[in-house]
């Protein structure tokens, strides 16, 4: 729900940017849980969702509350039918007064909301590197390896996150990647909610595997992925068979 609300506040709307926001958010949570499963310690990365992430979202809500839908304030029903330019669509170098300054005039002048998404992606990359370093440091010596993780390759346990993401993206790509029937309809909200609930169930099982020291198996498989794959396949049958 927070992804939907913050994406609306940023003016991302029904777009792949909103889907990207969902993917980055879930990836951050999965990575932290995966790291805890292997190390036995809950690390909060340099760019932590529960801390820096929440503070940034609060700042976004405050800015949107003051600046609203246009550069001149919140205008839902303008008198002349023109809602103006969304504040978050202002180009970042233009906003900072650097659009004609070297070297910024040779760097893409992205909108503020797109720049924020790039910043979030960079934060995720930092967290990925940090988490991998922590996991492999915990496996440097035999005595520090948690018993229930000795026979597993840590990187292979990232696949249970990547597989369902691939299935969901394939489903959303119907009938074409740039013209998604789901993204550009009211179905996007329930789709994202269902995706989030599936992910919550998966992460819950990882936490159980962690606290029971392997008494519960790591959730490498979830039968709901079969139904997701059927939905993705069914949606893309016309494209696959040229009909």
mmCIF file of C-alpha atoms in Angstrom:
data_model
loop_
_atom_site.group_PDB
_atom_site.id
_atom_site.type_symbol
_atom_site.label_atom_id
_atom_site.label_comp_id
_atom_site.label_asym_id
_atom_site.label_seq_id
_atom_site.Cartn_x
_atom_site.Cartn_y
_atom_site.Cartn_z
ATOM 1 C CA UNK A 1 0.000 0.000 0.000
ATOM 2 C CA UNK A 2 2.855 2.368 0.793
ATOM 3 C CA UNK A 3 4.231 1.867 -2.715
ATOM 4 C CA UNK A 4 0.863 2.818 -4.219
ATOM 5 C CA UNK A 5 0.511 5.905 -2.008
ATOM 6 C CA UNK A 6 4.071 7.139 -2.501
ATOM 7 C CA UNK A 7 3.912 6.508 -6.252
ATOM 8 C CA UNK A 8 0.750 8.611 -6.390
ATOM 9 C CA UNK A 9 2.417 11.363 -4.367
ATOM 10 C CA UNK A 10 5.376 11.327 -6.786
ATOM 11 C CA UNK A 11 3.056 11.505 -9.761
ATOM 12 C CA UNK A 12 4.271 8.195 -11.197
ATOM 13 C CA UNK A 13 0.704 7.059 -11.805
ATOM 14 C CA UNK A 14 -0.064 3.846 -13.671
ATOM 15 C CA UNK A 15 3.343 3.258 -15.183
ATOM 16 C CA UNK A 16 6.316 0.913 -15.142
ATOM 17 C CA UNK A 17 7.906 3.316 -12.660
ATOM 18 C CA UNK A 18 5.286 2.247 -10.093
ATOM 19 C CA UNK A 19 6.014 -1.413 -10.841
ATOM 20 C CA UNK A 20 9.735 -0.644 -10.477
ATOM 21 C CA UNK A 21 9.004 0.994 -7.123
ATOM 22 C CA UNK A 22 7.210 -2.168 -5.966
ATOM 23 C CA UNK A 23 10.091 -4.367 -7.153
ATOM 24 C CA UNK A 24 12.769 -2.238 -5.451
ATOM 25 C CA UNK A 25 10.822 -2.167 -2.190
ATOM 26 C CA UNK A 26 10.284 -5.930 -2.126
ATOM 27 C CA UNK A 27 13.905 -6.537 -3.124
ATOM 28 C CA UNK A 28 15.117 -4.512 -0.156
ATOM 29 C CA UNK A 29 12.972 -6.495 2.281
ATOM 30 C CA UNK A 30 13.917 -9.843 0.747
ATOM 31 C CA UNK A 31 17.611 -8.994 0.812
ATOM 32 C CA UNK A 32 17.523 -8.075 4.500
ATOM 33 C CA UNK A 33 15.699 -11.301 5.395
ATOM 34 C CA UNK A 34 18.036 -13.396 3.205
ATOM 35 C CA UNK A 35 21.007 -11.775 4.949
ATOM 36 C CA UNK A 36 19.560 -12.459 8.414
ATOM 37 C CA UNK A 37 18.882 -16.105 7.494
ATOM 38 C CA UNK A 38 22.571 -16.645 6.731
ATOM 39 C CA UNK A 39 24.190 -14.465 9.400
ATOM 40 C CA UNK A 40 21.723 -14.722 12.284
ATOM 41 C CA UNK A 41 21.911 -10.927 12.643
ATOM 42 C CA UNK A 42 19.436 -8.349 11.386
ATOM 43 C CA UNK A 43 21.507 -5.741 9.578
ATOM 44 C CA UNK A 44 19.987 -2.444 8.485
ATOM 45 C CA UNK A 45 21.911 -1.298 5.422
ATOM 46 C CA UNK A 46 23.335 2.128 4.748
ATOM 47 C CA UNK A 47 20.064 2.905 2.962
ATOM 48 C CA UNK A 48 17.495 1.322 5.242
ATOM 49 C CA UNK A 49 13.813 1.139 4.353
ATOM 50 C CA UNK A 50 12.497 1.373 7.952
ATOM 51 C CA UNK A 51 14.664 4.436 8.681
ATOM 52 C CA UNK A 52 15.906 6.473 5.715
ATOM 53 C CA UNK A 53 13.155 5.098 3.480
ATOM 54 C CA UNK A 54 10.321 6.169 5.790
ATOM 55 C CA UNK A 55 11.880 9.596 6.367
ATOM 56 C CA UNK A 56 12.170 10.163 2.621
ATOM 57 C CA UNK A 57 8.563 9.086 2.063
ATOM 58 C CA UNK A 58 7.401 11.487 4.793
ATOM 59 C CA UNK A 59 9.367 14.264 3.078
ATOM 60 C CA UNK A 60 7.716 13.378 -0.250
ATOM 61 C CA UNK A 61 4.257 13.593 1.319
ATOM 62 C CA UNK A 62 5.071 16.971 2.890
ATOM 63 C CA UNK A 63 6.451 18.392 -0.365
ATOM 64 C CA UNK A 64 3.457 17.094 -2.329
ATOM 65 C CA UNK A 65 1.137 18.544 0.309
ATOM 66 C CA UNK A 66 2.621 22.015 -0.183
ATOM 67 C CA UNK A 67 3.384 21.924 -3.912
ATOM 68 C CA UNK A 68 0.530 19.666 -4.949
ATOM 69 C CA UNK A 69 -0.422 18.954 -8.510
ATOM 70 C CA UNK A 70 1.089 21.998 -10.182
ATOM 71 C CA UNK A 71 4.053 24.340 -9.880
ATOM 72 C CA UNK A 72 1.744 26.936 -8.378
ATOM 73 C CA UNK A 73 0.052 24.894 -5.676
ATOM 74 C CA UNK A 74 -2.525 22.131 -5.396
ATOM 75 C CA UNK A 75 -5.053 22.347 -8.211
ATOM 76 C CA UNK A 76 -7.416 19.427 -8.593
ATOM 77 C CA UNK A 77 -10.174 21.146 -10.565
ATOM 78 C CA UNK A 78 -8.605 24.184 -12.280
ATOM 79 C CA UNK A 79 -10.913 26.880 -13.587
ATOM 80 C CA UNK A 80 -9.650 26.655 -17.171
ATOM 81 C CA UNK A 81 -9.188 22.894 -17.421
ATOM 82 C CA UNK A 82 -5.385 23.036 -17.320
ATOM 83 C CA UNK A 83 -3.801 21.402 -14.298
ATOM 84 C CA UNK A 84 -0.356 22.790 -15.115
ATOM 85 C CA UNK A 85 2.917 20.918 -14.735
ATOM 86 C CA UNK A 86 3.217 18.392 -11.957
ATOM 87 C CA UNK A 87 5.915 19.548 -9.525
ATOM 88 C CA UNK A 88 7.610 16.149 -9.545
ATOM 89 C CA UNK A 89 7.868 16.308 -13.348
ATOM 90 C CA UNK A 90 10.151 19.341 -13.105
ATOM 91 C CA UNK A 91 13.550 18.478 -14.588
ATOM 92 C CA UNK A 92 16.180 18.027 -11.891
ATOM 93 C CA UNK A 93 18.914 20.200 -13.452
ATOM 94 C CA UNK A 94 16.318 22.856 -14.261
ATOM 95 C CA UNK A 95 15.084 22.740 -10.670
ATOM 96 C CA UNK A 96 18.669 23.091 -9.372
ATOM 97 C CA UNK A 97 19.556 25.778 -11.922
ATOM 98 C CA UNK A 98 22.271 23.597 -13.448
ATOM 99 C CA UNK A 99 20.829 22.782 -16.865
ATOM 100 C CA UNK A 100 23.391 24.989 -18.657
ATOM 101 C CA UNK A 101 26.327 24.228 -16.361
ATOM 102 C CA UNK A 102 29.066 21.772 -17.322
ATOM 103 C CA UNK A 103 29.059 18.775 -16.866
ATOM 104 C CA UNK A 104 25.352 18.647 -15.977
ATOM 105 C CA UNK A 105 24.336 19.865 -19.436
ATOM 106 C CA UNK A 106 25.728 16.554 -20.781
ATOM 107 C CA UNK A 107 23.844 14.396 -18.263
ATOM 108 C CA UNK A 108 20.187 13.449 -18.962
ATOM 109 C CA UNK A 109 17.864 16.020 -17.401
ATOM 110 C CA UNK A 110 15.457 13.594 -15.752
ATOM 111 C CA UNK A 111 12.264 14.573 -13.978
ATOM 112 C CA UNK A 112 12.462 14.800 -10.190
ATOM 113 C CA UNK A 113 10.347 11.673 -9.718
ATOM 114 C CA UNK A 114 12.471 9.691 -12.185
ATOM 115 C CA UNK A 115 15.633 10.987 -10.501
ATOM 116 C CA UNK A 116 14.284 9.766 -7.163
ATOM 117 C CA UNK A 117 13.725 6.293 -8.636
ATOM 118 C CA UNK A 118 17.309 6.232 -9.928
ATOM 119 C CA UNK A 119 18.500 7.277 -6.466
ATOM 120 C CA UNK A 120 16.451 4.453 -4.904
ATOM 121 C CA UNK A 121 17.948 1.958 -7.372
ATOM 122 C CA UNK A 122 21.443 3.156 -6.435
ATOM 123 C CA UNK A 123 20.578 2.673 -2.752
ATOM 124 C CA UNK A 124 19.456 -0.888 -3.517
ATOM 125 C CA UNK A 125 22.761 -1.634 -5.288
ATOM 126 C CA UNK A 126 24.665 -0.425 -2.201
ATOM 127 C CA UNK A 127 22.487 -2.640 0.010
ATOM 128 C CA UNK A 128 23.038 -5.652 -2.264
ATOM 129 C CA UNK A 129 26.810 -5.265 -2.067
ATOM 130 C CA UNK A 130 26.685 -4.704 1.712
ATOM 131 C CA UNK A 131 24.442 -7.744 2.275
ATOM 132 C CA UNK A 132 26.611 -10.021 0.121
ATOM 133 C CA UNK A 133 29.743 -8.916 1.966
ATOM 134 C CA UNK A 134 28.099 -9.657 5.324
ATOM 135 C CA UNK A 135 26.871 -13.078 4.211
ATOM 136 C CA UNK A 136 30.205 -14.176 2.781
ATOM 137 C CA UNK A 137 32.068 -12.781 5.803
ATOM 138 C CA UNK A 138 29.886 -15.001 8.001
ATOM 139 C CA UNK A 139 30.940 -17.998 5.895
ATOM 140 C CA UNK A 140 34.662 -17.233 5.921
ATOM 141 C CA UNK A 141 35.275 -19.707 8.740
ATOM 142 C CA UNK A 142 33.599 -23.055 9.291
ATOM 143 C CA UNK A 143 32.745 -22.241 12.925
ATOM 144 C CA UNK A 144 30.851 -19.079 11.930
ATOM 145 C CA UNK A 145 28.618 -20.794 9.350
ATOM 146 C CA UNK A 146 25.127 -21.384 10.689
ATOM 147 C CA UNK A 147 24.436 -25.159 10.677
ATOM 148 C CA UNK A 148 21.296 -24.970 8.531
ATOM 149 C CA UNK A 149 23.097 -22.989 5.801
ATOM 150 C CA UNK A 150 26.214 -25.155 5.385
ATOM 151 C CA UNK A 151 24.895 -27.060 2.379
ATOM 152 C CA UNK A 152 23.435 -24.091 0.524
ATOM 153 C CA UNK A 153 24.842 -21.592 -1.923
ATOM 154 C CA UNK A 154 23.677 -18.169 -0.645
ATOM 155 C CA UNK A 155 23.293 -16.686 -4.125
ATOM 156 C CA UNK A 156 21.018 -19.550 -5.199
ATOM 157 C CA UNK A 157 18.544 -18.477 -2.510
ATOM 158 C CA UNK A 158 18.037 -15.184 -4.338
ATOM 159 C CA UNK A 159 16.331 -17.075 -7.171
ATOM 160 C CA UNK A 160 13.053 -17.504 -5.210
ATOM 161 C CA UNK A 161 12.738 -13.724 -5.394
ATOM 162 C CA UNK A 162 13.847 -13.266 -9.003
ATOM 163 C CA UNK A 163 11.591 -16.015 -10.404
ATOM 164 C CA UNK A 164 8.233 -14.584 -9.250
ATOM 165 C CA UNK A 165 9.347 -11.074 -10.240
ATOM 166 C CA UNK A 166 10.020 -12.366 -13.758
ATOM 167 C CA UNK A 167 6.588 -14.027 -13.869
ATOM 168 C CA UNK A 168 4.801 -10.863 -12.704
ATOM 169 C CA UNK A 169 6.651 -8.704 -15.240
ATOM 170 C CA UNK A 170 5.753 -11.186 -18.010
ATOM 171 C CA UNK A 171 2.093 -10.966 -16.961
ATOM 172 C CA UNK A 172 2.194 -7.179 -16.933
ATOM 173 C CA UNK A 173 3.791 -7.144 -20.395
ATOM 174 C CA UNK A 174 0.509 -8.158 -22.063
ATOM 175 C CA UNK A 175 -0.247 -7.234 -24.842
ATOM 176 C CA UNK A 176 3.020 -5.292 -25.257
ATOM 177 C CA UNK A 177 5.651 -4.040 -22.843
ATOM 178 C CA UNK A 178 4.958 -0.372 -23.599
ATOM 179 C CA UNK A 179 1.176 -0.832 -23.702
ATOM 180 C CA UNK A 180 0.373 -2.975 -20.681
ATOM 181 C CA UNK A 181 -3.328 -3.709 -20.331
ATOM 182 C CA UNK A 182 -3.034 -4.143 -16.553
ATOM 183 C CA UNK A 183 -0.785 -1.174 -15.809
ATOM 184 C CA UNK A 184 -3.007 1.230 -17.725
ATOM 185 C CA UNK A 185 -6.192 0.102 -16.003
ATOM 186 C CA UNK A 186 -7.760 -0.039 -12.565
ATOM 187 C CA UNK A 187 -6.427 -3.616 -12.255
ATOM 188 C CA UNK A 188 -2.961 -2.328 -11.327
ATOM 189 C CA UNK A 189 -3.869 -1.638 -7.683
ATOM 190 C CA UNK A 190 -5.269 -5.137 -6.877
ATOM 191 C CA UNK A 191 -2.407 -6.666 -8.891
ATOM 192 C CA UNK A 192 0.208 -4.881 -6.755
ATOM 193 C CA UNK A 193 -1.666 -5.758 -3.556
ATOM 194 C CA UNK A 194 -1.821 -9.459 -4.502
ATOM 195 C CA UNK A 195 1.880 -9.411 -5.366
ATOM 196 C CA UNK A 196 2.678 -7.813 -2.011
ATOM 197 C CA UNK A 197 0.629 -10.408 -0.095
ATOM 198 C CA UNK A 198 2.383 -13.290 -1.875
ATOM 199 C CA UNK A 199 5.720 -11.725 -1.013
ATOM 200 C CA UNK A 200 4.718 -11.243 2.650
ATOM 201 C CA UNK A 201 3.870 -14.962 2.880
ATOM 202 C CA UNK A 202 7.244 -15.872 1.349
ATOM 203 C CA UNK A 203 9.257 -13.613 3.663
ATOM 204 C CA UNK A 204 7.310 -14.916 6.661
ATOM 205 C CA UNK A 205 8.437 -18.451 5.799
ATOM 206 C CA UNK A 206 12.064 -17.280 5.475
ATOM 207 C CA UNK A 207 11.848 -15.773 8.971
ATOM 208 C CA UNK A 208 10.429 -19.070 10.279
ATOM 209 C CA UNK A 209 13.342 -20.928 8.675
ATOM 210 C CA UNK A 210 15.711 -18.482 10.375
ATOM 211 C CA UNK A 211 14.262 -18.636 13.904
ATOM 212 C CA UNK A 212 13.844 -22.435 13.813
ATOM 213 C CA UNK A 213 17.452 -22.881 12.598
ATOM 214 C CA UNK A 214 16.332 -24.860 9.597
ATOM 215 C CA UNK A 215 13.464 -26.654 11.305
ATOM 216 C CA UNK A 216 11.334 -25.042 8.639
ATOM 217 C CA UNK A 217 12.841 -25.231 5.163
ATOM 218 C CA UNK A 218 13.821 -22.116 3.260
ATOM 219 C CA UNK A 219 10.904 -21.369 0.866
ATOM 220 C CA UNK A 220 12.593 -22.129 -2.446
ATOM 221 C CA UNK A 221 9.235 -22.890 -4.004
ATOM 222 C CA UNK A 222 5.674 -21.609 -3.714
ATOM 223 C CA UNK A 223 2.758 -23.238 -5.515
ATOM 224 C CA UNK A 224 1.134 -19.846 -6.091
ATOM 225 C CA UNK A 225 3.838 -19.260 -8.718
ATOM 226 C CA UNK A 226 2.152 -21.927 -10.858
ATOM 227 C CA UNK A 227 -1.072 -19.909 -10.921
ATOM 228 C CA UNK A 228 0.885 -16.740 -11.643
ATOM 229 C CA UNK A 229 2.691 -18.475 -14.501
ATOM 230 C CA UNK A 230 -0.637 -19.714 -15.907
ATOM 231 C CA UNK A 231 -1.986 -16.162 -15.775
ATOM 232 C CA UNK A 232 1.136 -14.782 -17.475
ATOM 233 C CA UNK A 233 1.050 -17.509 -20.135
ATOM 234 C CA UNK A 234 -2.662 -17.072 -20.792
ATOM 235 C CA UNK A 235 -2.281 -13.303 -21.143
ATOM 236 C CA UNK A 236 0.587 -13.671 -23.607
ATOM 237 C CA UNK A 237 -0.804 -16.551 -25.726
ATOM 238 C CA UNK A 238 -1.850 -14.218 -28.598
ATOM 239 C CA UNK A 239 1.663 -12.790 -28.789
ATOM 240 C CA UNK A 240 3.369 -16.181 -28.458
ATOM 241 C CA UNK A 241 1.320 -17.788 -31.240
ATOM 242 C CA UNK A 242 0.939 -14.690 -33.406
ATOM 243 C CA UNK A 243 -2.837 -14.441 -33.042
#
